[in-house]
Amino acid sequence: MWRGSGAVSRSRGGAPAVDEIKARRRQQEWALRKARREKQLVSKRLLRELQDEGEEMEIREPLVTQDKVSQLYQRIQRGSEDRVTALRSLCQLMHQREAQKMFVSLENSIHVLIGLFTSNLASVQLEAARCLLKLSHASDPSISLVCLPATPYLLTYLSGQSAKFTEQCLYILGNMAAENEAVRSQLLLQGVIQALATCLQSPHEAVVEAAAYSLSQLLQAKEAGEKIVPAVLEASLTPRLIHLLDPDSEFGMPTAVESAWCLHYIVSSGVNCECLVSQGLVHQAVRLLIALGNAIDSSTTTDGVELLIYPVARCLGNLTASCESVLSRDRLLDWRVLQALSSIINKFLQSHPSLTRECLWLLNNLTAADDQLCSTIFSLDLVPMVLQLMLFSGGINTLVLILLGNIAEKGPAHCDRLQQHKELFPALCSTLRAADAEVVRLSLEVLNLIFSHCVQASAEFVNQNGIPALEVIQYNNNEEIRVRANFLMDRYFTDKAV
């Protein structure tokens, strides 16, 4: 389905230490993605070959000294044939935070570097860009901010002929935009949105991915809803971003991941979602999830597919919550998306439980006001899988109970089909005994819905020894829970208590 996922190439050294560092870097990337999804924290990026280079240097390079950085700076200033070599050596050192601080502390160092970045010598220009990229990637915001004078040149060079150089400029811009509102404001005034719109139309996969990454960095800013999203919509970027979610796209999964994040941030900004629905976002997101579910079913390897599922599921979930009337009227949702979500949950439950929560949250939004999709859960025989998830904590059981409540709210027919599953009441009895008050409250709510719509359900609950679980809750420290438990006992089991 996809072209190569763009995994980091293997280190030339092949030493065990390199493998360990690569594994640690992969964990760091996963942590950044998780933070970006849940808390919208800053994430920055290097080109892949620069990341590999830094990993190798981390093994064999001793701690940098001020003298060494100063010597390299002097060689860069001389204008000799040695300049490219000096820039390359400086770039190799820049993965160390100390080297970054030492370089920016030197007089006029940034202006000299920017001067080389604007050189008419391609080799010098490329190596200077690599140094700027390392600085923009610095964990200290004050270091990356020194690249600010380079923004007009970076934007100008986005229209250049070298795809590699354009890609570097895009990552520098994206890293700079991640942390500073002043940088973002300057970029907006300088026309960054139109420049990114042009790059998104590039035939080069790496350029399109980098442009989507830079755009996503802008869109996750706190002021995005007021200042950036309107500019993105005015520039008509959303149809292109939606197109890049195509499972058959020639631009590959990494580009789809960045495009999905962009769309998620746009939807989350509170924009009128009807225009996005009319542009085909729901259709494309559903089509993509179905394709991913089919790929998971037919393959033993997932190859980073979870990084794409997160933003797509979140984007679709927000759309269904915001545009319920539009979705119901136009019947844009495909029942196969439920099957795909089931496949994703089964595949990633153990390895990525947070992805299960994401899928359940989407399922809740899909079923909240759609009788047909609730019926589809029965026809696809998904209830046993859902009930098994009630054994898991960490928010999973909470989301499952909300899903069951959505189904039970649909009335007698759905409640009758639910209570026919013998695992239902034992599962609910286990959640009644949970330490989490919200889990207990939701369990009582689900039971009340089922009992009120299905007369025979209360008898089945008694047959499965559910009364003791309710009796214990009558003495719970939480007043709301006690009231709910007493209500159920008085209304349905007055003559059945032991």
CSV table of C-alpha atoms in Angstrom, one decimal:
chain,number,residue,atom,x,y,z
A,1,MET,CA,0.0,0.0,0.0
A,2,TRP,CA,2.7,2.4,1.0
A,3,ARG,CA,6.1,3.2,-0.4
A,4,GLY,CA,9.1,2.9,1.9
A,5,SER,CA,8.4,4.4,5.3
A,6,GLY,CA,11.7,6.3,5.4
A,7,ALA,CA,13.2,4.5,8.3
A,8,VAL,CA,16.6,5.7,9.5
A,9,SER,CA,19.4,4.1,7.6
A,10,ARG,CA,21.8,1.7,9.4
A,11,SER,CA,24.9,3.2,10.9
A,12,ARG,CA,28.1,2.5,8.9
A,13,GLY,CA,29.9,1.4,12.0
A,14,GLY,CA,27.4,-1.4,13.0
A,15,ALA,CA,28.8,-1.5,16.5
A,16,PRO,CA,26.5,-2.6,19.3
A,17,ALA,CA,26.8,0.8,20.9
A,18,VAL,CA,25.4,2.4,17.8
A,19,ASP,CA,22.4,0.0,17.9
A,20,GLU,CA,21.8,0.9,21.5
A,21,ILE,CA,21.9,4.6,20.8
A,22,LYS,CA,19.5,4.1,17.8
A,23,ALA,CA,17.1,2.3,20.0
A,24,ARG,CA,17.2,5.1,22.5
A,25,ARG,CA,16.6,7.6,19.8
A,26,ARG,CA,13.6,5.7,18.5
A,27,GLN,CA,12.2,5.7,22.1
A,28,GLN,CA,12.8,9.5,22.2
A,29,GLU,CA,11.0,10.0,18.9
A,30,TRP,CA,8.0,7.9,20.3
A,31,ALA,CA,8.0,10.0,23.5
A,32,LEU,CA,8.0,13.2,21.5
A,33,ARG,CA,5.1,11.9,19.3
A,34,LYS,CA,3.2,11.0,22.4
A,35,ALA,CA,3.8,14.3,24.0
A,36,ARG,CA,2.8,16.1,20.8
A,37,ARG,CA,-0.4,14.1,20.7
A,38,GLU,CA,-1.5,14.4,24.4
A,39,LYS,CA,0.1,17.7,25.6
A,40,GLN,CA,1.1,19.5,22.4
A,41,LEU,CA,4.7,19.8,23.6
A,42,VAL,CA,7.5,20.9,21.3
A,43,SER,CA,9.1,18.3,18.9
A,44,LYS,CA,11.9,19.1,16.6
A,45,ARG,CA,13.6,17.2,13.8
A,46,LEU,CA,16.9,16.7,12.1
A,47,LEU,CA,17.4,15.3,8.6
A,48,ARG,CA,17.9,11.5,9.0
A,49,GLU,CA,21.5,11.5,7.9
A,50,LEU,CA,22.4,14.2,10.4
A,51,GLN,CA,20.7,12.2,13.1
A,52,ASP,CA,22.8,9.1,12.1
A,53,GLU,CA,25.9,11.3,12.1
A,54,GLY,CA,25.2,12.6,15.5
A,55,GLU,CA,24.7,9.1,16.8
A,56,GLU,CA,28.1,8.0,15.6
A,57,MET,CA,29.8,11.1,16.9
A,58,GLU,CA,28.1,10.4,20.3
A,59,ILE,CA,30.2,7.2,20.5
A,60,ARG,CA,33.6,8.3,19.3
A,61,GLU,CA,33.8,12.1,19.9
A,62,PRO,CA,35.3,13.4,23.2
A,63,LEU,CA,33.7,16.4,24.9
A,64,VAL,CA,34.2,19.5,22.8
A,65,THR,CA,36.4,22.4,23.9
A,66,GLN,CA,36.1,26.1,23.4
A,67,ASP,CA,39.5,26.1,21.6
A,68,LYS,CA,38.3,23.6,19.1
A,69,VAL,CA,35.1,25.5,18.3
A,70,SER,CA,37.1,28.8,18.0
A,71,GLN,CA,39.6,27.2,15.7
A,72,LEU,CA,36.8,25.9,13.4
A,73,TYR,CA,35.2,29.4,13.5
A,74,GLN,CA,38.5,31.0,12.4
A,75,ARG,CA,38.9,28.5,9.5
A,76,ILE,CA,35.3,29.3,8.4
A,77,GLN,CA,36.1,33.1,8.4
A,78,ARG,CA,39.3,32.8,6.3
A,79,GLY,CA,37.5,32.1,3.0
A,80,SER,CA,40.0,29.4,2.0
A,81,GLU,CA,39.3,26.1,0.3
A,82,ASP,CA,39.3,24.6,3.8
A,83,ARG,CA,36.0,26.4,4.6
A,84,VAL,CA,33.7,23.5,3.5
A,85,THR,CA,35.7,21.0,5.6
A,86,ALA,CA,35.6,23.3,8.6
A,87,LEU,CA,31.9,23.8,8.3
A,88,ARG,CA,31.4,20.0,8.0
A,89,SER,CA,33.5,19.5,11.2
A,90,LEU,CA,31.5,22.2,13.0
A,91,CYS,CA,28.3,20.5,12.0
A,92,GLN,CA,29.5,17.2,13.4
A,93,LEU,CA,30.2,18.9,16.8
A,94,MET,CA,26.8,20.7,16.9
A,95,HIS,CA,25.0,17.6,18.2
A,96,GLN,CA,26.6,18.5,21.5
A,97,ARG,CA,24.7,21.2,23.5
A,98,GLU,CA,28.0,22.6,24.8
A,99,ALA,CA,29.3,23.1,21.2
A,100,GLN,CA,26.1,25.0,20.3
A,101,LYS,CA,26.5,27.3,23.2
A,102,MET,CA,30.2,27.9,22.5
A,103,PHE,CA,29.6,28.7,18.9
A,104,VAL,CA,26.7,31.2,19.4
A,105,SER,CA,28.8,33.0,22.1
A,106,LEU,CA,31.5,33.9,19.6
A,107,GLU,CA,31.3,37.4,18.2
A,108,ASN,CA,29.3,37.7,15.0
A,109,SER,CA,29.2,33.9,14.6
A,110,ILE,CA,25.5,33.7,13.5
A,111,HIS,CA,25.9,36.6,11.1
A,112,VAL,CA,29.0,34.9,9.6
A,113,LEU,CA,27.1,31.6,9.4
A,114,ILE,CA,24.1,33.3,7.7
A,115,GLY,CA,26.5,35.0,5.3
A,116,LEU,CA,27.8,31.6,4.3
A,117,PHE,CA,24.3,30.3,4.0
A,118,THR,CA,23.6,33.0,1.4
A,119,SER,CA,26.9,32.2,-0.5
A,120,ASN,CA,26.8,31.6,-4.2
A,121,LEU,CA,28.9,28.4,-3.7
A,122,ALA,CA,26.5,25.5,-3.4
A,123,SER,CA,28.9,23.4,-1.3
A,124,VAL,CA,29.4,26.2,1.3
A,125,GLN,CA,25.7,27.0,1.3
A,126,LEU,CA,24.7,23.4,1.9
A,127,GLU,CA,27.1,22.9,4.9
A,128,ALA,CA,26.0,26.2,6.4
A,129,ALA,CA,22.4,25.1,6.2
A,130,ARG,CA,23.4,21.9,8.0
A,131,CYS,CA,24.9,23.9,10.8
A,132,LEU,CA,21.8,26.1,11.0
A,133,LEU,CA,19.6,23.0,11.2
A,134,LYS,CA,21.6,21.7,14.1
A,135,LEU,CA,21.2,25.1,15.9
A,136,SER,CA,17.5,25.2,15.2
A,137,HIS,CA,17.2,21.7,16.7
A,138,ALA,CA,18.8,22.8,20.0
A,139,SER,CA,16.9,21.9,23.1
A,140,ASP,CA,17.6,25.4,24.5
A,141,PRO,CA,15.1,27.8,22.9
A,142,SER,CA,17.6,30.7,23.3
A,143,ILE,CA,20.0,28.9,21.0
A,144,SER,CA,17.6,28.1,18.2
A,145,LEU,CA,16.2,31.6,18.4
A,146,VAL,CA,19.6,33.0,17.2
A,147,CYS,CA,18.7,31.7,13.7
A,148,LEU,CA,15.9,34.4,13.5
A,149,PRO,CA,17.8,36.7,11.1
A,150,ALA,CA,17.9,33.8,8.6
A,151,THR,CA,14.1,33.6,8.1
A,152,PRO,CA,13.9,35.8,5.0
A,153,TYR,CA,16.6,33.9,3.3
A,154,LEU,CA,15.1,30.5,4.3
A,155,LEU,CA,11.8,31.5,2.8
A,156,THR,CA,13.4,32.8,-0.4
A,157,TYR,CA,15.4,29.6,-0.9
A,158,LEU,CA,12.2,27.5,-0.7
A,159,SER,CA,11.6,28.2,-4.3
A,160,GLY,CA,15.1,27.0,-5.3
A,161,GLN,CA,16.0,24.1,-7.6
A,162,SER,CA,17.7,21.8,-5.1
A,163,ALA,CA,15.2,19.6,-3.4
A,164,LYS,CA,17.8,18.7,-0.8
A,165,PHE,CA,18.5,22.3,0.1
A,166,THR,CA,14.7,23.1,0.2
A,167,GLU,CA,14.2,20.2,2.6
A,168,GLN,CA,16.8,21.5,4.9
A,169,CYS,CA,15.4,25.0,4.9
A,170,LEU,CA,11.9,23.6,5.7
A,171,TYR,CA,13.1,21.7,8.7
A,172,ILE,CA,15.0,24.8,10.0
A,173,LEU,CA,11.8,26.8,9.7
A,174,GLY,CA,9.8,24.1,11.4
A,175,ASN,CA,12.2,23.8,14.3
A,176,MET,CA,12.3,27.6,14.8
A,177,ALA,CA,8.5,27.9,14.7
A,178,ALA,CA,8.1,25.3,17.4
A,179,GLU,CA,8.9,27.4,20.5
A,180,ASN,CA,8.7,31.1,19.9
A,181,GLU,CA,5.6,33.2,19.0
A,182,ALA,CA,7.8,36.0,17.8
A,183,VAL,CA,9.3,33.7,15.2
A,184,ARG,CA,5.9,32.6,14.1
A,185,SER,CA,4.6,36.1,13.8
A,186,GLN,CA,7.6,37.1,11.7
A,187,LEU,CA,7.2,34.1,9.5
A,188,LEU,CA,3.5,34.9,8.9
A,189,LEU,CA,4.4,38.5,8.0
A,190,GLN,CA,7.0,37.2,5.6
A,191,GLY,CA,4.6,34.9,3.8
A,192,VAL,CA,5.4,31.5,5.2
A,193,ILE,CA,1.9,30.0,4.5
A,194,GLN,CA,2.1,30.7,0.8
A,195,ALA,CA,5.7,29.4,0.6
A,196,LEU,CA,4.6,26.2,2.3
A,197,ALA,CA,1.6,25.9,0.0
A,198,THR,CA,4.0,25.9,-2.9
A,199,CYS,CA,6.3,23.3,-1.3
A,200,LEU,CA,3.3,21.0,-0.6
A,201,GLN,CA,2.8,20.9,-4.4
A,202,SER,CA,6.4,19.7,-5.0
A,203,PRO,CA,7.0,16.5,-6.9
A,204,HIS,CA,9.7,15.5,-4.4
A,205,GLU,CA,8.5,13.4,-1.5
A,206,ALA,CA,11.1,14.7,1.0
A,207,VAL,CA,10.1,18.3,0.3
A,208,VAL,CA,6.4,17.6,0.7
A,209,GLU,CA,7.0,15.8,4.0
A,210,ALA,CA,9.2,18.6,5.3
A,211,ALA,CA,6.6,21.2,4.3
A,212,ALA,CA,3.8,19.3,6.1
A,213,TYR,CA,6.1,19.0,9.2
A,214,SER,CA,6.8,22.8,9.2
A,215,LEU,CA,3.1,23.6,8.8
A,216,SER,CA,2.2,21.2,11.7
A,217,GLN,CA,4.7,23.1,13.9
A,218,LEU,CA,2.9,26.3,13.1
A,219,LEU,CA,-0.6,24.9,13.6
A,220,GLN,CA,0.1,23.4,17.0
A,221,ALA,CA,0.9,26.9,18.4
A,222,LYS,CA,-1.4,28.4,21.1
A,223,GLU,CA,-2.3,31.3,18.8
A,224,ALA,CA,-3.0,29.0,15.8
A,225,GLY,CA,-6.8,29.2,15.9
A,226,GLU,CA,-6.7,33.0,15.8
A,227,LYS,CA,-3.8,33.7,13.5
A,228,ILE,CA,-2.6,30.7,11.6
A,229,VAL,CA,-5.6,28.5,10.8
A,230,PRO,CA,-7.4,31.4,9.0
A,231,ALA,CA,-4.4,32.0,6.8
A,232,VAL,CA,-4.1,28.2,6.0
A,233,LEU,CA,-7.8,28.1,5.0
A,234,GLU,CA,-7.5,31.3,2.9
A,235,ALA,CA,-4.5,29.7,1.1
A,236,SER,CA,-6.7,26.6,0.4
A,237,LEU,CA,-4.1,24.2,1.8
A,238,THR,CA,-6.7,21.8,3.3
A,239,PRO,CA,-7.6,20.0,0.0
A,240,ARG,CA,-4.0,19.3,-0.6
A,241,LEU,CA,-3.5,18.0,3.0
A,242,ILE,CA,-6.6,15.8,2.6
A,243,HIS,CA,-5.2,14.4,-0.7
A,244,LEU,CA,-2.0,13.4,1.0
A,245,LEU,CA,-4.0,11.1,3.3
A,246,ASP,CA,-4.6,8.9,0.3
A,247,PRO,CA,-3.5,5.3,1.1
A,248,ASP,CA,-2.3,5.0,-2.5
A,249,SER,CA,-0.3,8.3,-2.4
A,250,GLU,CA,3.1,8.3,-4.0
A,251,PHE,CA,4.4,10.4,-1.1
A,252,GLY,CA,4.5,7.6,1.5
A,253,MET,CA,3.5,7.2,5.1
A,254,PRO,CA,5.7,9.9,6.8
A,255,THR,CA,4.1,12.6,4.6
A,256,ALA,CA,0.6,11.2,5.5
A,257,VAL,CA,1.5,11.4,9.2
A,258,GLU,CA,2.5,15.0,9.1
A,259,SER,CA,-0.6,15.9,7.0
A,260,ALA,CA,-2.8,14.1,9.4
A,261,TRP,CA,-1.3,16.1,12.3
A,262,CYS,CA,-1.9,19.3,10.4
A,263,LEU,CA,-5.6,18.4,9.8
A,264,HIS,CA,-6.0,17.4,13.4
A,265,TYR,CA,-4.7,20.8,14.6
A,266,ILE,CA,-7.0,22.6,12.2
A,267,VAL,CA,-10.1,20.6,13.3
A,268,SER,CA,-9.1,21.2,17.0
A,269,SER,CA,-8.9,24.9,16.5
A,270,GLY,CA,-12.7,25.2,16.4
A,271,VAL,CA,-12.9,26.0,12.8
A,272,ASN,CA,-16.3,25.5,11.1
A,273,CYS,CA,-15.9,21.8,10.2
A,274,GLU,CA,-18.5,21.7,7.5
A,275,CYS,CA,-16.1,23.1,4.9
A,276,LEU,CA,-13.6,20.3,5.8
A,277,VAL,CA,-16.4,17.7,5.5
A,278,SER,CA,-17.4,19.1,2.1
A,279,GLN,CA,-13.8,18.8,1.0
A,280,GLY,CA,-13.8,15.1,1.7
A,281,LEU,CA,-11.9,14.9,4.9
A,282,VAL,CA,-14.2,12.4,6.6
A,283,HIS,CA,-14.4,10.2,3.5
A,284,GLN,CA,-10.6,10.2,3.1
A,285,ALA,CA,-9.9,9.6,6.8
A,286,VAL,CA,-12.4,6.7,6.9
A,287,ARG,CA,-10.9,5.3,3.7
A,288,LEU,CA,-7.4,5.5,5.2
A,289,LEU,CA,-8.4,3.8,8.5
A,290,ILE,CA,-10.0,1.0,6.5
A,291,ALA,CA,-6.9,0.5,4.4
A,292,LEU,CA,-4.7,0.5,7.5
A,293,GLY,CA,-7.0,-2.1,9.2
A,294,ASN,CA,-6.8,-4.3,6.1
A,295,ALA,CA,-3.0,-3.9,6.0
A,296,ILE,CA,-2.8,-4.9,9.7
A,297,ASP,CA,-4.9,-8.0,9.1
A,298,SER,CA,-2.8,-9.2,6.2
A,299,SER,CA,0.7,-8.4,7.6
A,300,THR,CA,2.7,-9.6,10.5
A,301,THR,CA,4.7,-6.3,10.7
A,302,THR,CA,3.2,-2.9,11.4
A,303,ASP,CA,6.2,-0.8,10.4
A,304,GLY,CA,5.3,2.4,12.3
A,305,VAL,CA,1.7,2.4,11.2
A,306,GLU,CA,0.6,3.5,14.7
A,307,LEU,CA,2.2,6.9,14.2
A,308,LEU,CA,-0.4,7.5,11.4
A,309,ILE,CA,-3.4,6.0,13.2
A,310,TYR,CA,-3.1,8.4,16.1
A,311,PRO,CA,-3.7,11.7,14.3
A,312,VAL,CA,-6.2,10.2,11.8
A,313,ALA,CA,-8.3,8.7,14.6
A,314,ARG,CA,-8.1,11.9,16.6
A,315,CYS,CA,-9.0,14.1,13.6
A,316,LEU,CA,-12.0,11.9,12.7
A,317,GLY,CA,-13.1,11.8,16.3
A,318,ASN,CA,-13.1,15.5,16.6
A,319,LEU,CA,-15.0,15.9,13.3
A,320,THR,CA,-17.7,13.4,14.3
A,321,ALA,CA,-18.1,15.3,17.7
A,322,SER,CA,-18.3,18.7,16.0
A,323,CYS,CA,-20.3,17.9,12.9
A,324,GLU,CA,-22.7,15.3,14.1
A,325,SER,CA,-25.6,16.6,12.0
A,326,VAL,CA,-23.6,16.8,8.9
A,327,LEU,CA,-22.3,13.3,9.2
A,328,SER,CA,-25.7,11.8,10.0
A,329,ARG,CA,-27.3,13.6,7.1
A,330,ASP,CA,-24.7,12.7,4.5
A,331,ARG,CA,-24.0,9.2,5.7
A,332,LEU,CA,-20.3,9.7,5.2
A,333,LEU,CA,-19.3,7.0,7.7
A,334,ASP,CA,-18.6,3.5,6.4
A,335,TRP,CA,-19.4,0.5,8.6
A,336,ARG,CA,-16.0,-1.0,7.6
A,337,VAL,CA,-14.3,1.6,9.8
A,338,LEU,CA,-15.6,-0.2,12.9
A,339,GLN,CA,-14.0,-3.4,11.6
A,340,ALA,CA,-10.7,-1.5,11.0
A,341,LEU,CA,-10.8,-0.1,14.5
A,342,SER,CA,-11.3,-3.6,15.9
A,343,SER,CA,-8.3,-4.8,14.0
A,344,ILE,CA,-6.2,-1.9,15.2
A,345,ILE,CA,-7.2,-2.5,18.8
A,346,ASN,CA,-6.4,-6.3,18.6
A,347,LYS,CA,-3.0,-5.6,17.1
A,348,PHE,CA,-1.8,-2.8,19.4
A,349,LEU,CA,-3.6,-3.5,22.7
A,350,GLN,CA,-0.5,-4.9,24.4
A,351,SER,CA,2.2,-2.9,22.7
A,352,HIS,CA,0.5,0.5,22.5
A,353,PRO,CA,-2.5,0.7,24.9
A,354,SER,CA,-2.8,4.4,24.3
A,355,LEU,CA,-3.7,3.6,20.7
A,356,THR,CA,-6.6,1.5,22.1
A,357,ARG,CA,-7.8,4.5,24.0
A,358,GLU,CA,-7.6,6.6,20.9
A,359,CYS,CA,-9.7,4.0,18.9
A,360,LEU,CA,-12.2,3.6,21.7
A,361,TRP,CA,-12.6,7.4,21.9
A,362,LEU,CA,-13.4,7.5,18.2
A,363,LEU,CA,-15.8,4.6,18.6
A,364,ASN,CA,-17.6,6.5,21.3
A,365,ASN,CA,-18.0,9.5,19.1
A,366,LEU,CA,-19.1,7.4,16.1
A,367,THR,CA,-21.8,5.6,18.2
A,368,ALA,CA,-23.0,8.5,20.3
A,369,ALA,CA,-25.9,9.5,18.0
A,370,ASP,CA,-25.9,6.8,15.3
A,371,ASP,CA,-28.3,3.8,15.8
A,372,GLN,CA,-27.0,2.2,12.6
A,373,LEU,CA,-23.4,2.0,13.7
A,374,CYS,CA,-24.5,0.7,17.1
A,375,SER,CA,-26.3,-2.1,15.3
A,376,THR,CA,-23.2,-2.7,13.2
A,377,ILE,CA,-21.3,-3.5,16.4
A,378,PHE,CA,-23.6,-6.4,16.9
A,379,SER,CA,-23.6,-7.6,13.3
A,380,LEU,CA,-19.8,-7.6,13.2
A,381,ASP,CA,-19.8,-9.5,16.5
A,382,LEU,CA,-17.6,-6.9,18.2
A,383,VAL,CA,-19.3,-7.0,21.6
A,384,PRO,CA,-17.1,-9.9,23.0
A,385,MET,CA,-13.9,-7.9,22.1
A,386,VAL,CA,-15.3,-4.8,23.7
A,387,LEU,CA,-16.2,-6.7,26.9
A,388,GLN,CA,-12.7,-8.2,27.1
A,389,LEU,CA,-11.3,-4.7,27.2
A,390,MET,CA,-13.2,-4.0,30.4
A,391,LEU,CA,-10.4,-5.9,32.2
A,392,PHE,CA,-7.9,-3.2,31.4
A,393,SER,CA,-7.3,-0.1,33.4
A,394,GLY,CA,-5.6,3.1,32.4
A,395,GLY,CA,-8.7,4.7,31.0
A,396,ILE,CA,-9.6,1.8,28.7
A,397,ASN,CA,-12.3,0.4,30.9
A,398,THR,CA,-13.8,3.9,31.3
A,399,LEU,CA,-14.0,4.3,27.5
A,400,VAL,CA,-15.6,0.8,27.1
A,401,LEU,CA,-18.3,1.7,29.7
A,402,ILE,CA,-19.1,4.9,27.8
A,403,LEU,CA,-19.3,2.9,24.6
A,404,LEU,CA,-21.7,0.4,26.2
A,405,GLY,CA,-23.7,3.3,27.5
A,406,ASN,CA,-24.0,4.7,24.0
A,407,ILE,CA,-25.3,1.3,22.8
A,408,ALA,CA,-27.7,0.9,25.7
A,409,GLU,CA,-29.2,4.3,25.3
A,410,LYS,CA,-30.5,3.3,21.9
A,411,GLY,CA,-33.3,1.4,23.5
A,412,PRO,CA,-34.8,-2.1,24.3
A,413,ALA,CA,-33.6,-3.9,21.2
A,414,HIS,CA,-30.0,-2.9,21.7
A,415,CYS,CA,-30.2,-3.7,25.5
A,416,ASP,CA,-31.7,-7.1,24.8
A,417,ARG,CA,-28.8,-7.9,22.4
A,418,LEU,CA,-26.3,-6.7,25.0
A,419,GLN,CA,-27.6,-8.8,27.9
A,420,GLN,CA,-27.6,-11.9,25.7
A,421,HIS,CA,-23.8,-11.9,25.9
A,422,LYS,CA,-23.0,-14.0,29.0
A,423,GLU,CA,-19.8,-12.1,29.6
A,424,LEU,CA,-21.6,-8.8,30.1
A,425,PHE,CA,-22.7,-9.0,33.7
A,426,PRO,CA,-19.6,-10.7,35.1
A,427,ALA,CA,-17.6,-7.9,33.4
A,428,LEU,CA,-19.8,-5.2,34.9
A,429,CYS,CA,-19.5,-6.8,38.3
A,430,SER,CA,-15.7,-6.7,38.1
A,431,THR,CA,-15.8,-3.0,37.2
A,432,LEU,CA,-18.3,-2.4,40.1
A,433,ARG,CA,-15.4,-3.5,42.4
A,434,ALA,CA,-12.9,-1.1,40.8
A,435,ALA,CA,-11.0,1.4,42.9
A,436,ASP,CA,-11.7,4.2,40.4
A,437,ALA,CA,-14.9,6.0,41.3
A,438,GLU,CA,-15.6,7.0,37.7
A,439,VAL,CA,-15.5,3.4,36.6
A,440,VAL,CA,-18.0,2.4,39.3
A,441,ARG,CA,-20.3,5.3,38.4
A,442,LEU,CA,-20.3,4.4,34.7
A,443,SER,CA,-20.9,0.8,35.5
A,444,LEU,CA,-24.0,1.7,37.5
A,445,GLU,CA,-25.2,3.9,34.7
A,446,VAL,CA,-24.9,1.2,32.2
A,447,LEU,CA,-26.7,-1.3,34.4
A,448,ASN,CA,-29.5,1.2,34.9
A,449,LEU,CA,-29.9,1.7,31.2
A,450,ILE,CA,-30.0,-2.0,30.5
A,451,PHE,CA,-32.4,-2.8,33.4
A,452,SER,CA,-34.8,0.1,32.4
A,453,HIS,CA,-35.0,-1.1,28.8
A,454,CYS,CA,-34.9,-4.9,29.2
A,455,VAL,CA,-37.1,-6.5,31.9
A,456,GLN,CA,-35.4,-9.9,31.7
A,457,ALA,CA,-31.9,-8.4,32.2
A,458,SER,CA,-32.4,-7.9,36.0
A,459,ALA,CA,-33.2,-11.6,36.4
A,460,GLU,CA,-30.1,-12.6,34.4
A,461,PHE,CA,-28.1,-10.2,36.6
A,462,VAL,CA,-29.3,-12.1,39.7
A,463,ASN,CA,-28.7,-15.5,38.1
A,464,GLN,CA,-25.1,-14.4,37.5
A,465,ASN,CA,-24.6,-13.5,41.2
A,466,GLY,CA,-24.5,-9.7,40.6
A,467,ILE,CA,-26.5,-8.7,43.8
A,468,PRO,CA,-23.5,-9.0,46.2
A,469,ALA,CA,-21.5,-6.6,44.0
A,470,LEU,CA,-24.3,-4.0,44.3
A,471,GLU,CA,-24.7,-4.6,48.0
A,472,VAL,CA,-21.1,-3.8,48.7
A,473,ILE,CA,-21.3,-0.5,46.8
A,474,GLN,CA,-24.2,0.6,49.0
A,475,TYR,CA,-21.5,1.3,51.7
A,476,ASN,CA,-19.1,3.1,49.3
A,477,ASN,CA,-17.5,6.3,50.6
A,478,ASN,CA,-18.6,8.2,47.6
A,479,GLU,CA,-22.1,9.6,48.2
A,480,GLU,CA,-23.1,9.7,44.5
A,481,ILE,CA,-22.1,6.0,44.1
A,482,ARG,CA,-24.1,5.0,47.2
A,483,VAL,CA,-27.2,6.9,45.9
A,484,ARG,CA,-27.0,5.2,42.5
A,485,ALA,CA,-26.4,1.8,44.0
A,486,ASN,CA,-29.4,2.2,46.4
A,487,PHE,CA,-31.6,3.4,43.5
A,488,LEU,CA,-30.8,0.2,41.5
A,489,MET,CA,-31.4,-2.1,44.5
A,490,ASP,CA,-34.7,-0.4,45.5
A,491,ARG,CA,-36.0,-0.2,41.9
A,492,TYR,CA,-35.1,-3.6,40.5
A,493,PHE,CA,-34.0,-5.9,43.4
A,494,THR,CA,-36.1,-5.1,46.5
A,495,ASP,CA,-37.2,-8.7,47.0
A,496,LYS,CA,-34.0,-10.3,45.8
A,497,ALA,CA,-31.4,-9.0,48.2
A,498,VAL,CA,-29.8,-11.6,50.4
